[in-house]
Tab-separated table of C-alpha atoms in Angstrom:
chain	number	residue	atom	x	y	z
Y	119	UNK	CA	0.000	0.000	0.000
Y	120	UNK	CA	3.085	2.507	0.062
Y	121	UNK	CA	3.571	2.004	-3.368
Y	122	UNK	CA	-0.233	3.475	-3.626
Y	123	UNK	CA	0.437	6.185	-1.308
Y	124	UNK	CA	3.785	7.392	-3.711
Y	125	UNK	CA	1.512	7.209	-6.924
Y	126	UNK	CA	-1.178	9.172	-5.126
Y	127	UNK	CA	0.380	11.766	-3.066
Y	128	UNK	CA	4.582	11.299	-4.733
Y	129	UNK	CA	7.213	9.993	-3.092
Y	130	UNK	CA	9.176	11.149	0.268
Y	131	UNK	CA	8.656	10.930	3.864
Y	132	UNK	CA	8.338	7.895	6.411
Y	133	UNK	CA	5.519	5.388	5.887
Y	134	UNK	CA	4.141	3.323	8.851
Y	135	UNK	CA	1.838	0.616	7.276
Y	136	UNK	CA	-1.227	-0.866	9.560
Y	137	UNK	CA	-3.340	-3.871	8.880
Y	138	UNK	CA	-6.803	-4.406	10.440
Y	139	UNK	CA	-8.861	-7.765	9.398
Y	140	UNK	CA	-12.477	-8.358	8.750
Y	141	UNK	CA	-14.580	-10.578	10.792
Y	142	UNK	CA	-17.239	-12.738	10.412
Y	143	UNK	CA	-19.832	-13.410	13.752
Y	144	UNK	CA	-20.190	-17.077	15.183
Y	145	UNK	CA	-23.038	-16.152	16.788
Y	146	UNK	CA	-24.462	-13.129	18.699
Y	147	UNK	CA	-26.228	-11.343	16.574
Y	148	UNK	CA	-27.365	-7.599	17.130
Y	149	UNK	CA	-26.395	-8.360	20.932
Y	150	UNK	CA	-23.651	-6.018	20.962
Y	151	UNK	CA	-25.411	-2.767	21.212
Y	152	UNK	CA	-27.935	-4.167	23.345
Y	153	UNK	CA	-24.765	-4.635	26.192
Y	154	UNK	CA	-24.783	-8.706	25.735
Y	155	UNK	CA	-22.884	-11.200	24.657
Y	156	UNK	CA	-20.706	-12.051	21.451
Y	157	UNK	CA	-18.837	-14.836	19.693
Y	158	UNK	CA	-16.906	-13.380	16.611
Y	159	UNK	CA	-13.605	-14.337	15.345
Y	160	UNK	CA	-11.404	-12.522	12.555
Y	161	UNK	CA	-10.484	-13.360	9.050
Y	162	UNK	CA	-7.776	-13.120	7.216
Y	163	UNK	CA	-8.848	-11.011	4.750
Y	164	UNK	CA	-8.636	-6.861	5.760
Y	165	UNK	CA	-7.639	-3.141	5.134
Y	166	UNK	CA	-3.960	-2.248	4.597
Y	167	UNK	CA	-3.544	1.195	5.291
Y	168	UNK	CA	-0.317	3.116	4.705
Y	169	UNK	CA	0.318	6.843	6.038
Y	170	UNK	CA	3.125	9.837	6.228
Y	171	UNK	CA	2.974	12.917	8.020
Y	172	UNK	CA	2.333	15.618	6.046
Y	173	UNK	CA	3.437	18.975	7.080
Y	174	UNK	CA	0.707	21.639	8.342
Y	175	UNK	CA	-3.441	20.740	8.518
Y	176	UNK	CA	-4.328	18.905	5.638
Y	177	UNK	CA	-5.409	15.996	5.697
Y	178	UNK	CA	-4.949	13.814	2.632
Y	179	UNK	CA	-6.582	9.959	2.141
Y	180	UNK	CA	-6.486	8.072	-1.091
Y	181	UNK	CA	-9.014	4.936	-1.611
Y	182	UNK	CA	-6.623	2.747	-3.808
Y	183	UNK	CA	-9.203	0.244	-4.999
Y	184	UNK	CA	-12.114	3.512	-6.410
Y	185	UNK	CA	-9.394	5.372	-7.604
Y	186	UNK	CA	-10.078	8.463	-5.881
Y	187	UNK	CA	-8.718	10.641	-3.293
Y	188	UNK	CA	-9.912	13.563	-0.886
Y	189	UNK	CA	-8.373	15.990	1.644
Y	190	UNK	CA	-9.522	18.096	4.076
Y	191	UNK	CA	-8.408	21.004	6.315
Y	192	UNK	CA	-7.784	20.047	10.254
Y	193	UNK	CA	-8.215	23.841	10.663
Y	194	UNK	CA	-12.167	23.778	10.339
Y	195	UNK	CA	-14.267	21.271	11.879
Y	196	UNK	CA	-14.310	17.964	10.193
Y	197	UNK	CA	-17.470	17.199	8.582
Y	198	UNK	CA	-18.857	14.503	6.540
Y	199	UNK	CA	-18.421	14.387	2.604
Y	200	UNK	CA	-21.596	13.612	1.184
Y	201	UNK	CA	-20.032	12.919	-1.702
Y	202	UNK	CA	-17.542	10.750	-1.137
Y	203	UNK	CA	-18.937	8.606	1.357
Y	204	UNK	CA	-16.172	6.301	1.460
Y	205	UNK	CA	-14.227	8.890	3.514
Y	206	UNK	CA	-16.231	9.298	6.412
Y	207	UNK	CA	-15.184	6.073	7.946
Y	208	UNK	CA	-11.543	7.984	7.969
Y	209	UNK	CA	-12.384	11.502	8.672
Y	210	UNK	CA	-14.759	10.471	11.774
Y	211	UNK	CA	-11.612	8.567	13.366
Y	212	UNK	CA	-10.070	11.674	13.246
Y	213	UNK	CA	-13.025	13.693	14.553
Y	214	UNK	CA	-13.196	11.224	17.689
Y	215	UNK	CA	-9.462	11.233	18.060
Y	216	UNK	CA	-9.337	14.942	17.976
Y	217	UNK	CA	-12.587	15.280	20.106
Y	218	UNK	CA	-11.008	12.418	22.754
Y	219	UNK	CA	-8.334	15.328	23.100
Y	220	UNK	CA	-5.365	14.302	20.573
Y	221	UNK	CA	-3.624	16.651	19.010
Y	222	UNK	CA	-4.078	16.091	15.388
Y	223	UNK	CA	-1.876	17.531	12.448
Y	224	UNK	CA	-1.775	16.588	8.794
Y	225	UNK	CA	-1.180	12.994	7.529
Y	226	UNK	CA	-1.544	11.175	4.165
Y	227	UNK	CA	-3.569	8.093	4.189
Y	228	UNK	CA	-3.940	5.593	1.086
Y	229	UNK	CA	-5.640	2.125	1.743
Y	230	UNK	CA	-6.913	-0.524	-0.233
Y	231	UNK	CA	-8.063	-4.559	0.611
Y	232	UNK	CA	-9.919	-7.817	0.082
Y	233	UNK	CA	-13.383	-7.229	1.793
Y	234	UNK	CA	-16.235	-7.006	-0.004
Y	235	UNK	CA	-18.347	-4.271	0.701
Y	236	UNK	CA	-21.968	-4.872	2.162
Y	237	UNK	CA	-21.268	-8.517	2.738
Y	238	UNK	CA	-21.467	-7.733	6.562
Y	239	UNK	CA	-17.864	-8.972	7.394
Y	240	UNK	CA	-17.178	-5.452	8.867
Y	241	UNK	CA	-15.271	-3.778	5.773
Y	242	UNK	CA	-15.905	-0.370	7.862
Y	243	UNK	CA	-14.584	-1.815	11.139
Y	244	UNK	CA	-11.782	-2.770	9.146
Y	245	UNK	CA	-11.497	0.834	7.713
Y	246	UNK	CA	-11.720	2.894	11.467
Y	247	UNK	CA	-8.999	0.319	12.883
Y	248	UNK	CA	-6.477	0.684	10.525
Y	249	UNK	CA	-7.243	4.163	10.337
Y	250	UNK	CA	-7.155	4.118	14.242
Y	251	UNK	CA	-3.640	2.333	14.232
Y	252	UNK	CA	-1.982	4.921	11.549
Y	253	UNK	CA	-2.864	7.839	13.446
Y	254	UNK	CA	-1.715	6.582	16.553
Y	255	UNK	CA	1.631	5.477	15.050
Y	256	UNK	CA	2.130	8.838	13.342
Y	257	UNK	CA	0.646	11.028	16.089
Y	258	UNK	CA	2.777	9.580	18.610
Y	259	UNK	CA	-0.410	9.038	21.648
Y	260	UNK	CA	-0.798	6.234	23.878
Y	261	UNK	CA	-4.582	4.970	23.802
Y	262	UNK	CA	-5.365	1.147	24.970
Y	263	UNK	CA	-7.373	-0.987	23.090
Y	264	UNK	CA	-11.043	-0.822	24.761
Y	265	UNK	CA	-10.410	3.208	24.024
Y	266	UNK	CA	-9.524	2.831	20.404
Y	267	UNK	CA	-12.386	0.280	19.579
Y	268	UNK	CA	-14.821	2.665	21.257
Y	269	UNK	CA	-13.421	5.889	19.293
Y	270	UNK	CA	-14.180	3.643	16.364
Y	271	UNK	CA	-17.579	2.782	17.150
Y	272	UNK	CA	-18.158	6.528	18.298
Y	273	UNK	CA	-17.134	7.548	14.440
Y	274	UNK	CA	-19.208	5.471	13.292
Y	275	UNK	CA	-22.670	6.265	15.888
Y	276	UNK	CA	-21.901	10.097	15.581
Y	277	UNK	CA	-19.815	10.913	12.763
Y	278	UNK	CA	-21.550	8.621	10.204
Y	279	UNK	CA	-24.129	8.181	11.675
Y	280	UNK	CA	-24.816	4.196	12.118
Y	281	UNK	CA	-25.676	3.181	15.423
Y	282	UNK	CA	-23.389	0.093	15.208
Y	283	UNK	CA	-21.898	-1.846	18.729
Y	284	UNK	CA	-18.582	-2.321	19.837
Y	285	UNK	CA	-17.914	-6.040	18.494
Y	286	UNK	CA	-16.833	-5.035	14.747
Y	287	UNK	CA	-13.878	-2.739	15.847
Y	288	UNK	CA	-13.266	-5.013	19.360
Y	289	UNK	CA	-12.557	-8.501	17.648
Y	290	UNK	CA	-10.411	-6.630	14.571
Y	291	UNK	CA	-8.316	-5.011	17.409
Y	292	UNK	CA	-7.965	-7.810	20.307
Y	293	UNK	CA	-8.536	-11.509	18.408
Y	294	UNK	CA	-6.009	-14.454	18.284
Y	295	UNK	CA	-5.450	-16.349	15.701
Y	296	UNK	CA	-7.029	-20.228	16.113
Y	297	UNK	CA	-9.262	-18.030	18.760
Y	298	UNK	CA	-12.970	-16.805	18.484
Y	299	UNK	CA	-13.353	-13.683	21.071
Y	300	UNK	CA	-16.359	-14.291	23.304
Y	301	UNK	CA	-17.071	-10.302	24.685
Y	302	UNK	CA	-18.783	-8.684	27.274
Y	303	UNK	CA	-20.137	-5.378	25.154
Y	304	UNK	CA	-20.853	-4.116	28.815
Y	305	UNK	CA	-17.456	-4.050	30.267
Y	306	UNK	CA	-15.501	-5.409	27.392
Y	307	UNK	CA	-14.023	-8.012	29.566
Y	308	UNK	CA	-12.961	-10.333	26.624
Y	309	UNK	CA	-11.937	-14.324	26.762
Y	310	UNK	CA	-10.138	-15.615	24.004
Y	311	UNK	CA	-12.109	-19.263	23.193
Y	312	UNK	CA	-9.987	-21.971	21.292
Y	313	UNK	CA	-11.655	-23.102	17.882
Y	314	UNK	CA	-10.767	-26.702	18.161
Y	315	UNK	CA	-12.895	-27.652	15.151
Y	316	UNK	CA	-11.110	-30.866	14.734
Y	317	UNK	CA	-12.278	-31.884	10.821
Y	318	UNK	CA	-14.799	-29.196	10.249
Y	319	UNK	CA	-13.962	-25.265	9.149
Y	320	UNK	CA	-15.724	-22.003	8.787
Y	321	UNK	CA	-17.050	-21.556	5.426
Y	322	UNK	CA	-18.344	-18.082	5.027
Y	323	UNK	CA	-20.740	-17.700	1.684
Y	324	UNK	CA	-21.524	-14.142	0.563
Y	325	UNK	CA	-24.892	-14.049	-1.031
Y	326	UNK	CA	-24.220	-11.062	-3.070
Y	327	UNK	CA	-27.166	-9.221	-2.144
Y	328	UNK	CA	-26.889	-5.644	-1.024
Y	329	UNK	CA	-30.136	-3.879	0.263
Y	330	UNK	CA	-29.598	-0.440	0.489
Y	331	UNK	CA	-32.161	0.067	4.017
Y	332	UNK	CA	-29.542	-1.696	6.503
Y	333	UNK	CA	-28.714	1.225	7.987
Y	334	UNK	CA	-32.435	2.817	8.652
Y	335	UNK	CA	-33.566	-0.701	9.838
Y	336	UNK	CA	-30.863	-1.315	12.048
Y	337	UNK	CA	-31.103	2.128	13.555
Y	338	UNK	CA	-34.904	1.108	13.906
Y	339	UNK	CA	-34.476	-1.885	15.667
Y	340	UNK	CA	-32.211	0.131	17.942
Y	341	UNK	CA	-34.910	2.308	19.041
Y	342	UNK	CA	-37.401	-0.890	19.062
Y	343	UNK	CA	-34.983	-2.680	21.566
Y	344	UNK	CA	-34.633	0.753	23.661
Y	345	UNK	CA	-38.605	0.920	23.739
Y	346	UNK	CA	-38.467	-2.624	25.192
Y	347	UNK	CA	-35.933	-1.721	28.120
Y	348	UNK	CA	-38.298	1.272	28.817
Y	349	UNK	CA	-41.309	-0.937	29.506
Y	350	UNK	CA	-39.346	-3.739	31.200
Y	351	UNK	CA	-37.561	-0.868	33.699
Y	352	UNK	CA	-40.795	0.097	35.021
Y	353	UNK	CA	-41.497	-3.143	36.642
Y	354	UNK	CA	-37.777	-3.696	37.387
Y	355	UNK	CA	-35.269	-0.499	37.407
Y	356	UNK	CA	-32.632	-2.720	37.784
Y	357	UNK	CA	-33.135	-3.911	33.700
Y	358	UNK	CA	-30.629	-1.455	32.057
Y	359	UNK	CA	-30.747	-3.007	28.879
Y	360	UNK	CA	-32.131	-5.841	27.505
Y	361	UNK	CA	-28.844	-8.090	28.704
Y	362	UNK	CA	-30.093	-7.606	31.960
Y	363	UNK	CA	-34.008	-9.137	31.092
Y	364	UNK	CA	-34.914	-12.769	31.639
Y	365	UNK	CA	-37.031	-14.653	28.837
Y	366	UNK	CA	-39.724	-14.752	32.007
Y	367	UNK	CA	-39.235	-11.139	32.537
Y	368	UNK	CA	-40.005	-10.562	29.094
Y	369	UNK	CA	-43.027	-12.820	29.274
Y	370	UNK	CA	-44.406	-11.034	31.956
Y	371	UNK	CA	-44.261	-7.957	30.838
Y	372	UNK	CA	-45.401	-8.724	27.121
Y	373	UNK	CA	-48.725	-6.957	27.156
Y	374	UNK	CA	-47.718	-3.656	27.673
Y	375	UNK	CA	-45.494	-4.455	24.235
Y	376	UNK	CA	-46.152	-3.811	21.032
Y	377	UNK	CA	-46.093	-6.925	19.149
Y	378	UNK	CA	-43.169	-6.158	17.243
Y	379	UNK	CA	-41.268	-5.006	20.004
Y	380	UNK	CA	-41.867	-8.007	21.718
Y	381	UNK	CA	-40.315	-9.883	19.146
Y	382	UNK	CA	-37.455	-7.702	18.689
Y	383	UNK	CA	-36.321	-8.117	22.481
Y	384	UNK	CA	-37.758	-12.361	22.071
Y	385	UNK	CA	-34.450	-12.180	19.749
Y	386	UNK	CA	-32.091	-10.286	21.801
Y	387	UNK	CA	-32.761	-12.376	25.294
Y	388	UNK	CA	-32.467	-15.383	23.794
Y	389	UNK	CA	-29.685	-14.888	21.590
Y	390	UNK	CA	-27.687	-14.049	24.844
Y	391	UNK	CA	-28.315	-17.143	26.006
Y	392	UNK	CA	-27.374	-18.869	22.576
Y	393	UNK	CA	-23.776	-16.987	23.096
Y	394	UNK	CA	-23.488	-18.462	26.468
Y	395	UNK	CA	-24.319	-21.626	25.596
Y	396	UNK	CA	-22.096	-21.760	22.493
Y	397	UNK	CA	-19.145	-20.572	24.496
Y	398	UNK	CA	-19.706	-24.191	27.016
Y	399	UNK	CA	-20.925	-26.245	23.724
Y	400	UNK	CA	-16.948	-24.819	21.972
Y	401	UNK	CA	-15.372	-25.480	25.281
Y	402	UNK	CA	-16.542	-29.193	25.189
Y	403	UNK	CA	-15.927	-29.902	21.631
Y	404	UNK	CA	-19.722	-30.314	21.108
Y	405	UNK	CA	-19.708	-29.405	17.325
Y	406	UNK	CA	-23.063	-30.467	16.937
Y	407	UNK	CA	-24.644	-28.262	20.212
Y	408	UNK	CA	-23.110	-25.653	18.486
Y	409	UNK	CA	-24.844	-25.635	15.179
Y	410	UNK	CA	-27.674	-26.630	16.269
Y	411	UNK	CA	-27.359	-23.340	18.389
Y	412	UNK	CA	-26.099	-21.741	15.367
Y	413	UNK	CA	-29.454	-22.761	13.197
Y	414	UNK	CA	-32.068	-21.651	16.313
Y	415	UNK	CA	-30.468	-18.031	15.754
Y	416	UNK	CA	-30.849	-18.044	12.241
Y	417	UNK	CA	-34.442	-18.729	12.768
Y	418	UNK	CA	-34.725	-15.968	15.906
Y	419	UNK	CA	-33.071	-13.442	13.155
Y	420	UNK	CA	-35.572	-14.130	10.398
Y	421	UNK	CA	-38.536	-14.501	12.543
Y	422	UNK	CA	-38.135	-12.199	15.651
Y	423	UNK	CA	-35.865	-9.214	14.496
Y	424	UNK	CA	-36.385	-9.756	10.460
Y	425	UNK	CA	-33.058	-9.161	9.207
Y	426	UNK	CA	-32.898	-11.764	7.093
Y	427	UNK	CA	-34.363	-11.627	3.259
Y	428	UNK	CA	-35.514	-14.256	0.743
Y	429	UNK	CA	-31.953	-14.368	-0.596
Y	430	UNK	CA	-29.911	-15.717	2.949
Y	431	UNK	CA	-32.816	-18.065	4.150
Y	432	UNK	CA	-32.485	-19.796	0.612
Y	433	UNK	CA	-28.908	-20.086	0.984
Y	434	UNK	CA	-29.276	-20.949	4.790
Y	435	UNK	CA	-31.839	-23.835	3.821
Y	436	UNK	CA	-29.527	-24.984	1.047
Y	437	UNK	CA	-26.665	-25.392	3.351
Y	438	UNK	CA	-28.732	-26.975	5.943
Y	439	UNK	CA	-29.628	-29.892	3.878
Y	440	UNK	CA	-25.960	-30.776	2.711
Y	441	UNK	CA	-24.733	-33.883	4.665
Y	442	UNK	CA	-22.008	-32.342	6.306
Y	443	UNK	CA	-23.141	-28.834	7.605
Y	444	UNK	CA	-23.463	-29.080	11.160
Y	445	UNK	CA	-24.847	-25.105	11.384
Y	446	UNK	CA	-25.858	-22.217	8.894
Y	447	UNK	CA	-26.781	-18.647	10.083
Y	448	UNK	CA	-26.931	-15.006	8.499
Y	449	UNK	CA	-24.218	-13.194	9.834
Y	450	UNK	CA	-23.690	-9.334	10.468
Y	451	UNK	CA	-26.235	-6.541	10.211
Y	452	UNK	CA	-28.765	-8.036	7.970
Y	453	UNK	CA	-30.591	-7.754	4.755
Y	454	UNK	CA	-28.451	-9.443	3.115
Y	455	UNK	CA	-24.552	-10.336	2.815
Y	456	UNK	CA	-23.339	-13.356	4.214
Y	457	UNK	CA	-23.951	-16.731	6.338
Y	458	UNK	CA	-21.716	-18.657	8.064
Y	459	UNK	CA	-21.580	-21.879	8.263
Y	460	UNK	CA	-20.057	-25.277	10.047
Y	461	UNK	CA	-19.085	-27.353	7.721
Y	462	UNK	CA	-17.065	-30.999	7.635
Y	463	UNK	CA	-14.039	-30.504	5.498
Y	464	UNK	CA	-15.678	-33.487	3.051
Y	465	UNK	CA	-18.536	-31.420	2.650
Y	466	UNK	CA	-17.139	-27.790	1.530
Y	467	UNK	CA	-16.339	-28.982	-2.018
Y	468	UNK	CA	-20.269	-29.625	-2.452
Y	469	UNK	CA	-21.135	-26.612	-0.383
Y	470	UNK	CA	-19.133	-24.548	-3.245
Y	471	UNK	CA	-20.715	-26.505	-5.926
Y	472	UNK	CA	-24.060	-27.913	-5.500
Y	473	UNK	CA	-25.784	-25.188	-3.290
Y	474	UNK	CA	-24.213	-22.027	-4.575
Y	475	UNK	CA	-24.831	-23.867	-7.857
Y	476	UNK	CA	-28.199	-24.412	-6.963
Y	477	UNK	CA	-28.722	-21.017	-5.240
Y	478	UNK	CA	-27.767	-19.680	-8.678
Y	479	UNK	CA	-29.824	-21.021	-10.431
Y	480	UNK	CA	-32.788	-20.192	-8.400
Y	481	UNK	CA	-31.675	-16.214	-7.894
Y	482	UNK	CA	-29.536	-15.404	-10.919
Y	483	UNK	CA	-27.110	-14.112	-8.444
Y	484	UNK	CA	-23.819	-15.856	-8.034
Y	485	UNK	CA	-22.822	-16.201	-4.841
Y	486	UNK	CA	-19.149	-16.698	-3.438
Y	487	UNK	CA	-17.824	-19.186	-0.858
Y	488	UNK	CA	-14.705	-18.268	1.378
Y	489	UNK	CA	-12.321	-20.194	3.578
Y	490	UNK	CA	-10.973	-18.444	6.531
Y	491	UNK	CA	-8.748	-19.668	9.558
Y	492	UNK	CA	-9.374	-17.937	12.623
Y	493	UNK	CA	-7.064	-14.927	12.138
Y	494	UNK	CA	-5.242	-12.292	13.974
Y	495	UNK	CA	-5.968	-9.217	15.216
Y	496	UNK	CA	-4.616	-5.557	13.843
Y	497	UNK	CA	-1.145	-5.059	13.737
Y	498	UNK	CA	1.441	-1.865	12.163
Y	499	UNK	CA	3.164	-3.829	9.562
């Protein structure tokens, strides 16, 4: 990526290079900004960034794989770029950084990488880390990790406006490789859980469907799940958010719910629970508990908090009925993107041919399978 930064910007000056990966979600689905539980891991595939310091306030980032660059003065406040969207995943790391009280002076960025866009493998999680790791490195502050995932995730709540949770940037900063993260989004006490998956792997298949409402409906169910805490706080205060409710708590107090509600918060309770359990299940080496676990979340995301689409439960049913596939679930925000899936290494050759083949046929829409080890975590390079 330096060699992008010379043809961009010219040569000269010292480069610092940072790497953040992707991730794809075990299971734990819209937990995260509910303060619950979650079972990610990261994948190899990332955002390279590279970055120089640049003397005075301007502020200089090149996106290698559009093909287009932007700057911007650090001596007026930094504001979003309507037109280049891209950007605002770099320019609101800076705004939190500079907000957080770092002293912030001109820097050019370039970065390019492997992660699809939309699939829901946290490309823009990917983006705000590396961007978070090449400012720190040419800024010269100390900031910990819990402080630099939640400038991240404050970029991307206030700055672009997505009211995402602190898993994407957590697992691309703090995971292991061989290691899924299992994360408190409360205290962001973390535990790093050994994928001993013996003769099965992840196989992550991106349905290449992109539905342009993901980030209205996920800022809905937001205010949905808030709505819920509201009604279940007035019989207990204790409840600050729905991590804190009991399926019985939730039954009780279903009437005063709107149906919809109820359903939203069904999803969230539970799925805690599914983490929990997943997390023992893993420990144990009980494959099977686990994708069985993995398949009753699928079903609680399609039915209770309708992120799914037609698209995913096709390619989640296809999976399912492969001998071989132990567990199939959508994974990330929703509406499309990808599933994840346990799957006996015998099996993944027919995974890649017969249902993507089949889900082709039945969409028009060909879909891609990936292969990922359980990677590390972001690094300067």
């Amino acid at each position: 990526m330096a060699g992008a930064l010379e043809v961009a910007f010219g040569a000269g000056g010292s480069v610092v290079t940072a790497f953040a990966p992707g991730r794809v979600n075990l299971i734990g689905e819209h937990t995260d900004y509910n303060e619950g539980f979650v079972l990610p891991m990261a994948i190899e595939a990332g955002i390279e960034m590279a970055g120089r310091p640049r003397a005075g306030r301007e502020v200089r980032v090149h996106a290698a794989d559009l093909g287009e660059s932007v700057a911007f003065s650090l001596g007026a406040p930094i504001r979003p770029d309507p037109a280049h969207r891209w950007s605002n995943y770099v320019r609101g790391v800076l705004w939190a950084l500079g907000r957080s009280g770092v002293a912030l002076s001109g820097m050019e960025l370039a970065f390019g990488g492997n992660l699809p866009q939309g699939a829901g493998l946290s490309s823009s999680a990917a983006l705000e880390v590396a961007t978070g790791l090449a400012a720190r490195a040419l800024l010269g502050f100390s900031m910990d990790l819990p402080r630099l995932a939640r400038i991240c995730q404050e970029s991307e709540n206030e700055f672009v406006g997505v009211k995402v949770g602190i898993m994407d940037p957590f697992v691309s900063l703090a995971a292991r490789a061989g290691h899924a993260v299992f994360l408190d989004c409360r205290t962001l006490a973390s535990e790093q859980v050994p994928l001993a998956l013996g003769e099965h792997l992840i196989a992550i298949c991106d349905s290449g469907v992109k539905h342009a409402l993901v980030a209205s409906e996920y800022n809905l169910r937001r205010r949905q799940c808030a709505a819920g805490v509201e009604a279940l706080r007035a019989r207990d205060p204790g409840i600050r958010a729905l991590r804190d409710a009991s399926l019985e708590a939730l039954e009780a107090c279903r009437p005063e719910l709107d149906e919809v509600v109820y359903r939203r918060c069904r999803h969230v309770v539970t799925e805690n629970a599914r983490v929990l359990e997943s997390k023992s299940a893993l420990g144990k080496g009980d494959l099977r508990r686990f994708g069985e676990l993995m398949d009753a979340s699928h079903a609680s995301l399609r039915d209770d908090y309708e992120v799914s689409c037609e698209e995913v439960d096709l390619l989640v049913d296809l999976a399912r009925r492969r001998p071989g596939v132990l567990g199939a679930r959508i994974t990330g925000g929703g509406f499309g993107g990808c599933t994840v899936n346990l799957v006996a290494r015998g099996a993944v050759e027919s995974l890649g041919e017969e249902v993507l083949g089949e889900y082709q046929r039945r969409t028009g829409i060909a879909a891609r399978l990936y292969l990922s080890g359980a990677a590390d975590g972001a690094r300067l390079r």
